Amino acid sequence: MTLTATTIVFDLDGTLVDTAPDLVASLNHTIAIKNLAPVGYEDLTHLVGQGARVMIARAFALRGSPLADDEIPALLDRFIAHYAAGMPGLSRPYPGLVEALDRLRDAGHLLAVCTNKMEGLARPLIETLGLTRYFTAITGGDTFAVRKPDAAHLTGTIELAGGVAHNALMIGDSINDILAARNAGIPSIAVPFGYSDVAVETLGASTVISHFDELTPELVERLTTRA
Protein backbone atom coordinates (compact mmCIF):
# COMPACT_ATOMS: atom_id res chain seq x y z
CA MET A 1 0.00 0.00 0.00
CA THR A 2 1.23 3.50 -0.74
CA LEU A 3 2.12 5.78 2.14
CA THR A 4 -0.36 8.42 1.01
CA ALA A 5 -3.77 7.62 -0.45
CA THR A 6 -4.58 9.91 -3.36
CA THR A 7 -8.16 10.51 -4.46
CA ILE A 8 -8.30 9.72 -8.17
CA VAL A 9 -11.37 11.17 -9.84
CA PHE A 10 -12.55 9.98 -13.24
CA ASP A 11 -14.89 11.50 -15.76
CA LEU A 12 -17.40 8.95 -17.09
CA ASP A 13 -18.40 9.35 -20.76
CA GLY A 14 -15.36 9.14 -23.00
CA THR A 15 -13.04 8.41 -20.08
CA LEU A 16 -14.18 5.39 -18.10
CA VAL A 17 -16.71 4.13 -20.60
CA ASP A 18 -17.22 4.42 -24.35
CA THR A 19 -20.88 5.46 -24.32
CA ALA A 20 -20.98 6.95 -27.82
CA PRO A 21 -23.20 4.31 -29.48
CA ASP A 22 -25.91 4.60 -26.84
CA LEU A 23 -25.76 8.38 -26.53
CA VAL A 24 -26.17 8.71 -30.29
CA ALA A 25 -29.01 6.17 -30.39
CA SER A 26 -30.96 7.86 -27.59
CA LEU A 27 -30.32 11.32 -28.97
CA ASN A 28 -31.56 10.29 -32.40
CA HIS A 29 -34.63 8.68 -30.82
CA THR A 30 -35.28 12.00 -29.08
CA ILE A 31 -34.91 14.32 -32.06
CA ALA A 32 -36.83 11.98 -34.37
CA ILE A 33 -40.05 13.14 -32.75
CA LYS A 34 -39.45 16.47 -34.51
CA ASN A 35 -38.45 14.76 -37.77
CA LEU A 36 -34.86 15.96 -37.55
CA ALA A 37 -32.10 14.16 -39.42
CA PRO A 38 -30.09 11.85 -37.15
CA VAL A 39 -26.71 12.83 -35.79
CA GLY A 40 -23.63 10.67 -36.09
CA TYR A 41 -20.55 9.96 -34.02
CA GLU A 42 -18.72 12.73 -35.87
CA ASP A 43 -21.19 15.19 -34.32
CA LEU A 44 -20.88 13.84 -30.80
CA THR A 45 -17.76 15.72 -29.81
CA HIS A 46 -19.63 18.99 -30.36
CA LEU A 47 -22.69 17.85 -28.42
CA VAL A 48 -21.55 16.15 -25.21
CA GLY A 49 -19.97 17.52 -22.08
CA GLN A 50 -22.73 19.42 -20.29
CA GLY A 51 -25.33 16.72 -19.73
CA ALA A 52 -28.36 15.49 -21.65
CA ARG A 53 -30.33 18.73 -21.54
CA VAL A 54 -27.58 20.69 -23.26
CA MET A 55 -26.84 17.83 -25.65
CA ILE A 56 -30.44 17.83 -26.87
CA ALA A 57 -30.47 21.60 -27.31
CA ARG A 58 -27.19 21.47 -29.22
CA ALA A 59 -28.52 18.71 -31.50
CA PHE A 60 -31.55 20.80 -32.39
CA ALA A 61 -29.35 23.82 -33.03
CA LEU A 62 -27.06 21.68 -35.18
CA ARG A 63 -30.06 20.79 -37.30
CA GLY A 64 -31.11 24.43 -37.59
CA SER A 65 -34.10 24.04 -35.29
CA PRO A 66 -33.39 25.89 -32.01
CA LEU A 67 -35.53 24.90 -29.05
CA ALA A 68 -37.59 27.09 -26.77
CA ASP A 69 -36.89 26.47 -23.08
CA ASP A 70 -40.36 25.06 -22.48
CA GLU A 71 -39.81 22.37 -25.12
CA ILE A 72 -36.80 20.83 -23.42
CA PRO A 73 -38.39 18.99 -20.42
CA ALA A 74 -40.52 16.66 -22.56
CA LEU A 75 -37.59 15.93 -24.86
CA LEU A 76 -35.33 15.30 -21.88
CA ASP A 77 -37.85 12.83 -20.47
CA ARG A 78 -37.93 11.07 -23.84
CA PHE A 79 -34.14 10.84 -23.92
CA ILE A 80 -33.87 9.58 -20.33
CA ALA A 81 -36.53 6.92 -20.82
CA HIS A 82 -34.85 5.55 -23.95
CA TYR A 83 -31.33 5.70 -22.55
CA ALA A 84 -32.21 4.10 -19.21
CA ALA A 85 -34.26 1.33 -20.80
CA GLY A 86 -31.35 0.17 -22.93
CA MET A 87 -28.62 0.41 -20.34
CA PRO A 88 -25.80 -0.55 -20.68
CA GLY A 89 -26.49 -1.16 -24.36
CA LEU A 90 -23.27 -1.14 -26.35
CA SER A 91 -21.40 0.97 -23.78
CA ARG A 92 -18.22 -0.67 -22.53
CA PRO A 93 -15.26 0.25 -20.33
CA TYR A 94 -12.21 1.29 -22.29
CA PRO A 95 -9.45 -1.29 -22.73
CA GLY A 96 -7.29 -1.72 -19.65
CA LEU A 97 -9.63 0.22 -17.36
CA VAL A 98 -10.59 -2.56 -14.97
CA GLU A 99 -6.98 -3.63 -14.57
CA ALA A 100 -6.00 0.00 -13.86
CA LEU A 101 -8.75 0.34 -11.25
CA ASP A 102 -7.55 -2.84 -9.58
CA ARG A 103 -3.96 -1.55 -9.50
CA LEU A 104 -4.94 1.79 -8.02
CA ARG A 105 -7.32 0.35 -5.45
CA ASP A 106 -4.78 -2.27 -4.40
CA ALA A 107 -2.25 0.54 -3.92
CA GLY A 108 -4.61 2.10 -1.39
CA HIS A 109 -5.97 4.99 -3.44
CA LEU A 110 -9.53 6.30 -3.26
CA LEU A 111 -11.44 6.26 -6.55
CA ALA A 112 -14.39 8.45 -7.52
CA VAL A 113 -16.46 9.53 -10.53
CA CYS A 114 -17.27 13.15 -11.35
CA THR A 115 -19.43 13.47 -14.46
CA ASN A 116 -21.75 16.08 -15.94
CA LYS A 117 -24.12 13.22 -16.80
CA MET A 118 -27.17 13.18 -14.54
CA GLU A 119 -26.40 11.18 -11.40
CA GLY A 120 -29.56 9.14 -11.95
CA LEU A 121 -28.15 7.93 -15.27
CA ALA A 122 -24.51 7.67 -14.22
CA ARG A 123 -25.05 5.38 -11.25
CA PRO A 124 -27.08 2.66 -13.02
CA LEU A 125 -24.70 2.70 -15.98
CA ILE A 126 -21.73 2.17 -13.70
CA GLU A 127 -23.66 -0.51 -11.80
CA THR A 128 -24.71 -2.47 -14.89
CA LEU A 129 -21.10 -2.52 -16.04
CA GLY A 130 -20.00 -3.96 -12.70
CA LEU A 131 -17.84 -0.98 -11.77
CA THR A 132 -19.64 0.46 -8.73
CA ARG A 133 -17.51 -1.51 -6.27
CA TYR A 134 -14.45 0.51 -7.22
CA PHE A 135 -15.79 3.96 -6.34
CA THR A 136 -16.30 5.57 -2.95
CA ALA A 137 -18.20 8.48 -4.52
CA ILE A 138 -20.15 9.04 -7.74
CA THR A 139 -21.46 12.51 -8.52
CA GLY A 140 -23.33 13.84 -11.54
CA GLY A 141 -24.10 17.14 -13.12
CA ASP A 142 -27.14 17.52 -10.88
CA THR A 143 -25.56 16.36 -7.59
CA PHE A 144 -24.47 19.86 -6.60
CA ALA A 145 -25.59 23.35 -7.54
CA VAL A 146 -22.62 23.54 -9.94
CA ARG A 147 -20.97 21.23 -12.45
CA LYS A 148 -17.63 20.94 -14.22
CA PRO A 149 -15.68 23.05 -15.06
CA ASP A 150 -16.63 24.61 -11.71
CA ALA A 151 -14.02 23.49 -9.20
CA ALA A 152 -16.68 22.90 -6.54
CA HIS A 153 -18.05 19.91 -8.46
CA LEU A 154 -14.64 18.26 -8.35
CA THR A 155 -13.74 19.25 -4.79
CA GLY A 156 -17.20 18.23 -3.58
CA THR A 157 -16.69 14.81 -5.15
CA ILE A 158 -13.30 14.44 -3.49
CA GLU A 159 -14.82 15.32 -0.12
CA LEU A 160 -17.62 12.76 -0.57
CA ALA A 161 -14.99 10.16 -1.42
CA GLY A 162 -13.27 10.82 1.90
CA GLY A 163 -10.28 12.54 0.36
CA VAL A 164 -8.71 15.98 0.36
CA ALA A 165 -8.23 18.32 -2.57
CA HIS A 166 -4.52 18.86 -1.91
CA ASN A 167 -3.91 15.16 -2.62
CA ALA A 168 -6.10 14.39 -5.62
CA LEU A 169 -5.93 13.79 -9.36
CA MET A 170 -8.51 14.29 -12.15
CA ILE A 171 -8.66 12.07 -15.24
CA GLY A 172 -10.80 13.09 -18.19
CA ASP A 173 -11.18 13.47 -21.93
CA SER A 174 -12.45 17.04 -22.32
CA ILE A 175 -11.79 20.67 -21.55
CA ASN A 176 -14.39 20.62 -18.75
CA ASP A 177 -12.39 17.97 -16.89
CA ILE A 178 -9.04 19.69 -17.28
CA LEU A 179 -10.46 23.12 -16.43
CA ALA A 180 -12.18 21.74 -13.32
CA ALA A 181 -8.85 20.34 -12.17
CA ARG A 182 -7.01 23.55 -12.98
CA ASN A 183 -9.64 25.64 -11.20
CA ALA A 184 -9.25 23.42 -8.13
CA GLY A 185 -5.45 23.47 -8.26
CA ILE A 186 -5.35 19.71 -8.88
CA PRO A 187 -3.13 17.85 -11.39
CA SER A 188 -4.85 16.14 -14.29
CA ILE A 189 -4.46 13.39 -16.85
CA ALA A 190 -6.09 13.64 -20.27
CA VAL A 191 -7.05 10.62 -22.37
CA PRO A 192 -7.28 10.93 -26.18
CA PHE A 193 -9.83 8.19 -26.87
CA GLY A 194 -12.88 10.14 -25.68
CA TYR A 195 -15.05 12.88 -27.13
CA SER A 196 -12.98 16.07 -27.10
CA ASP A 197 -13.52 18.26 -30.15
CA VAL A 198 -9.87 19.35 -30.04
CA ALA A 199 -6.65 17.41 -29.55
CA VAL A 200 -6.34 16.65 -25.84
CA GLU A 201 -2.66 17.61 -25.99
CA THR A 202 -3.86 21.22 -26.30
CA LEU A 203 -6.02 21.17 -23.16
CA GLY A 204 -3.21 21.83 -20.71
CA ALA A 205 -3.40 18.63 -18.66
CA SER A 206 -0.46 17.64 -16.49
CA THR A 207 0.09 14.67 -18.78
CA VAL A 208 -1.63 12.58 -21.46
CA ILE A 209 -1.91 8.79 -21.49
CA SER A 210 -2.95 6.86 -24.58
CA HIS A 211 -4.04 3.66 -22.79
CA PHE A 212 -5.03 2.74 -19.25
CA ASP A 213 -2.01 0.43 -19.11
CA GLU A 214 -0.07 3.64 -18.47
CA LEU A 215 -2.16 4.55 -15.41
CA THR A 216 0.00 3.21 -12.61
CA PRO A 217 0.48 4.04 -8.93
CA GLU A 218 3.93 5.32 -9.88
CA LEU A 219 2.45 7.84 -12.33
CA VAL A 220 -0.09 8.97 -9.73
CA GLU A 221 2.66 9.50 -7.18
CA ARG A 222 4.81 11.43 -9.64
CA LEU A 223 1.96 13.79 -10.59
CA THR A 224 0.71 14.41 -7.06
CA THR A 225 4.11 15.01 -5.46
CA ARG A 226 5.32 17.61 -7.94
CA ALA A 227 6.23 20.92 -6.36
C-alpha positions in Angstrom: 0.0 0.0 0.0 1.2 3.5 -0.7 2.1 5.8 2.1 -0.4 8.4 1.0 -3.8 7.6 -0.4 -4.6 9.9 -3.4 -8.2 10.5 -4.5 -8.3 9.7 -8.2 -11.4 11.2 -9.8 -12.6 10.0 -13.2 -14.9 11.5 -15.8 -17.4 8.9 -17.1 -18.4 9.3 -20.8 -15.4 9.1 -23.0 -13.0 8.4 -20.1 -14.2 5.4 -18.1 -16.7 4.1 -20.6 -17.2 4.4 -24.4 -20.9 5.5 -24.3 -21.0 7.0 -27.8 -23.2 4.3 -29.5 -25.9 4.6 -26.8 -25.8 8.4 -26.5 -26.2 8.7 -30.3 -29.0 6.2 -30.4 -31.0 7.9 -27.6 -30.3 11.3 -29.0 -31.6 10.3 -32.4 -34.6 8.7 -30.8 -35.3 12.0 -29.1 -34.9 14.3 -32.1 -36.8 12.0 -34.4 -40.1 13.1 -32.7 -39.4 16.5 -34.5 -38.4 14.8 -37.8 -34.9 16.0 -37.5 -32.1 14.2 -39.4 -30.1 11.8 -37.2 -26.7 12.8 -35.8 -23.6 10.7 -36.1 -20.5 10.0 -34.0 -18.7 12.7 -35.9 -21.2 15.2 -34.3 -20.9 13.8 -30.8 -17.8 15.7 -29.8 -19.6 19.0 -30.4 -22.7 17.8 -28.4 -21.5 16.2 -25.2 -20.0 17.5 -22.1 -22.7 19.4 -20.3 -25.3 16.7 -19.7 -28.4 15.5 -21.6 -30.3 18.7 -21.5 -27.6 20.7 -23.3 -26.8 17.8 -25.6 -30.4 17.8 -26.9 -30.5 21.6 -27.3 -27.2 21.5 -29.2 -28.5 18.7 -31.5 -31.6 20.8 -32.4 -29.4 23.8 -33.0 -27.1 21.7 -35.2 -30.1 20.8 -37.3 -31.1 24.4 -37.6 -34.1 24.0 -35.3 -33.4 25.9 -32.0 -35.5 24.9 -29.1 -37.6 27.1 -26.8 -36.9 26.5 -23.1 -40.4 25.1 -22.5 -39.8 22.4 -25.1 -36.8 20.8 -23.4 -38.4 19.0 -20.4 -40.5 16.7 -22.6 -37.6 15.9 -24.9 -35.3 15.3 -21.9 -37.9 12.8 -20.5 -37.9 11.1 -23.8 -34.1 10.8 -23.9 -33.9 9.6 -20.3 -36.5 6.9 -20.8 -34.8 5.6 -24.0 -31.3 5.7 -22.6 -32.2 4.1 -19.2 -34.3 1.3 -20.8 -31.4 0.2 -22.9 -28.6 0.4 -20.3 -25.8 -0.6 -20.7 -26.5 -1.2 -24.4 -23.3 -1.1 -26.3 -21.4 1.0 -23.8 -18.2 -0.7 -22.5 -15.3 0.3 -20.3 -12.2 1.3 -22.3 -9.4 -1.3 -22.7 -7.3 -1.7 -19.7 -9.6 0.2 -17.4 -10.6 -2.6 -15.0 -7.0 -3.6 -14.6 -6.0 0.0 -13.9 -8.7 0.3 -11.3 -7.5 -2.8 -9.6 -4.0 -1.5 -9.5 -4.9 1.8 -8.0 -7.3 0.4 -5.4 -4.8 -2.3 -4.4 -2.3 0.5 -3.9 -4.6 2.1 -1.4 -6.0 5.0 -3.4 -9.5 6.3 -3.3 -11.4 6.3 -6.5 -14.4 8.4 -7.5 -16.5 9.5 -10.5 -17.3 13.2 -11.3 -19.4 13.5 -14.5 -21.8 16.1 -15.9 -24.1 13.2 -16.8 -27.2 13.2 -14.5 -26.4 11.2 -11.4 -29.6 9.1 -12.0 -28.2 7.9 -15.3 -24.5 7.7 -14.2 -25.1 5.4 -11.2 -27.1 2.7 -13.0 -24.7 2.7 -16.0 -21.7 2.2 -13.7 -23.7 -0.5 -11.8 -24.7 -2.5 -14.9 -21.1 -2.5 -16.0 -20.0 -4.0 -12.7 -17.8 -1.0 -11.8 -19.6 0.5 -8.7 -17.5 -1.5 -6.3 -14.4 0.5 -7.2 -15.8 4.0 -6.3 -16.3 5.6 -3.0 -18.2 8.5 -4.5 -20.2 9.0 -7.7 -21.5 12.5 -8.5 -23.3 13.8 -11.5 -24.1 17.1 -13.1 -27.1 17.5 -10.9 -25.6 16.4 -7.6 -24.5 19.9 -6.6 -25.6 23.3 -7.5 -22.6 23.5 -9.9 -21.0 21.2 -12.5 -17.6 20.9 -14.2 -15.7 23.0 -15.1 -16.6 24.6 -11.7 -14.0 23.5 -9.2 -16.7 22.9 -6.5 -18.0 19.9 -8.5 -14.6 18.3 -8.3 -13.7 19.2 -4.8 -17.2 18.2 -3.6 -16.7 14.8 -5.2 -13.3 14.4 -3.5 -14.8 15.3 -0.1 -17.6 12.8 -0.6 -15.0 10.2 -1.4 -13.3 10.8 1.9 -10.3 12.5 0.4 -8.7 16.0 0.4 -8.2 18.3 -2.6 -4.5 18.9 -1.9 -3.9 15.2 -2.6 -6.1 14.4 -5.6 -5.9 13.8 -9.4 -8.5 14.3 -12.1 -8.7 12.1 -15.2 -10.8 13.1 -18.2 -11.2 13.5 -21.9 -12.5 17.0 -22.3 -11.8 20.7 -21.5 -14.4 20.6 -18.8 -12.4 18.0 -16.9 -9.0 19.7 -17.3 -10.5 23.1 -16.4 -12.2 21.7 -13.3 -8.9 20.3 -12.2 -7.0 23.6 -13.0 -9.6 25.6 -11.2 -9.2 23.4 -8.1 -5.5 23.5 -8.3 -5.3 19.7 -8.9 -3.1 17.9 -11.4 -4.8 16.1 -14.3 -4.5 13.4 -16.8 -6.1 13.6 -20.3 -7.0 10.6 -22.4 -7.3 10.9 -26.2 -9.8 8.2 -26.9 -12.9 10.1 -25.7 -15.0 12.9 -27.1 -13.0 16.1 -27.1 -13.5 18.3 -30.1 -9.9 19.3 -30.0 -6.6 17.4 -29.6 -6.3 16.6 -25.8 -2.7 17.6 -26.0 -3.9 21.2 -26.3 -6.0 21.2 -23.2 -3.2 21.8 -20.7 -3.4 18.6 -18.7 -0.5 17.6 -16.5 0.1 14.7 -18.8 -1.6 12.6 -21.5 -1.9 8.8 -21.5 -2.9 6.9 -24.6 -4.0 3.7 -22.8 -5.0 2.7 -19.3 -2.0 0.4 -19.1 -0.1 3.6 -18.5 -2.2 4.5 -15.4 0.0 3.2 -12.6 0.5 4.0 -8.9 3.9 5.3 -9.9 2.4 7.8 -12.3 -0.1 9.0 -9.7 2.7 9.5 -7.2 4.8 11.4 -9.6 2.0 13.8 -10.6 0.7 14.4 -7.1 4.1 15.0 -5.5 5.3 17.6 -7.9 6.2 20.9 -6.4 
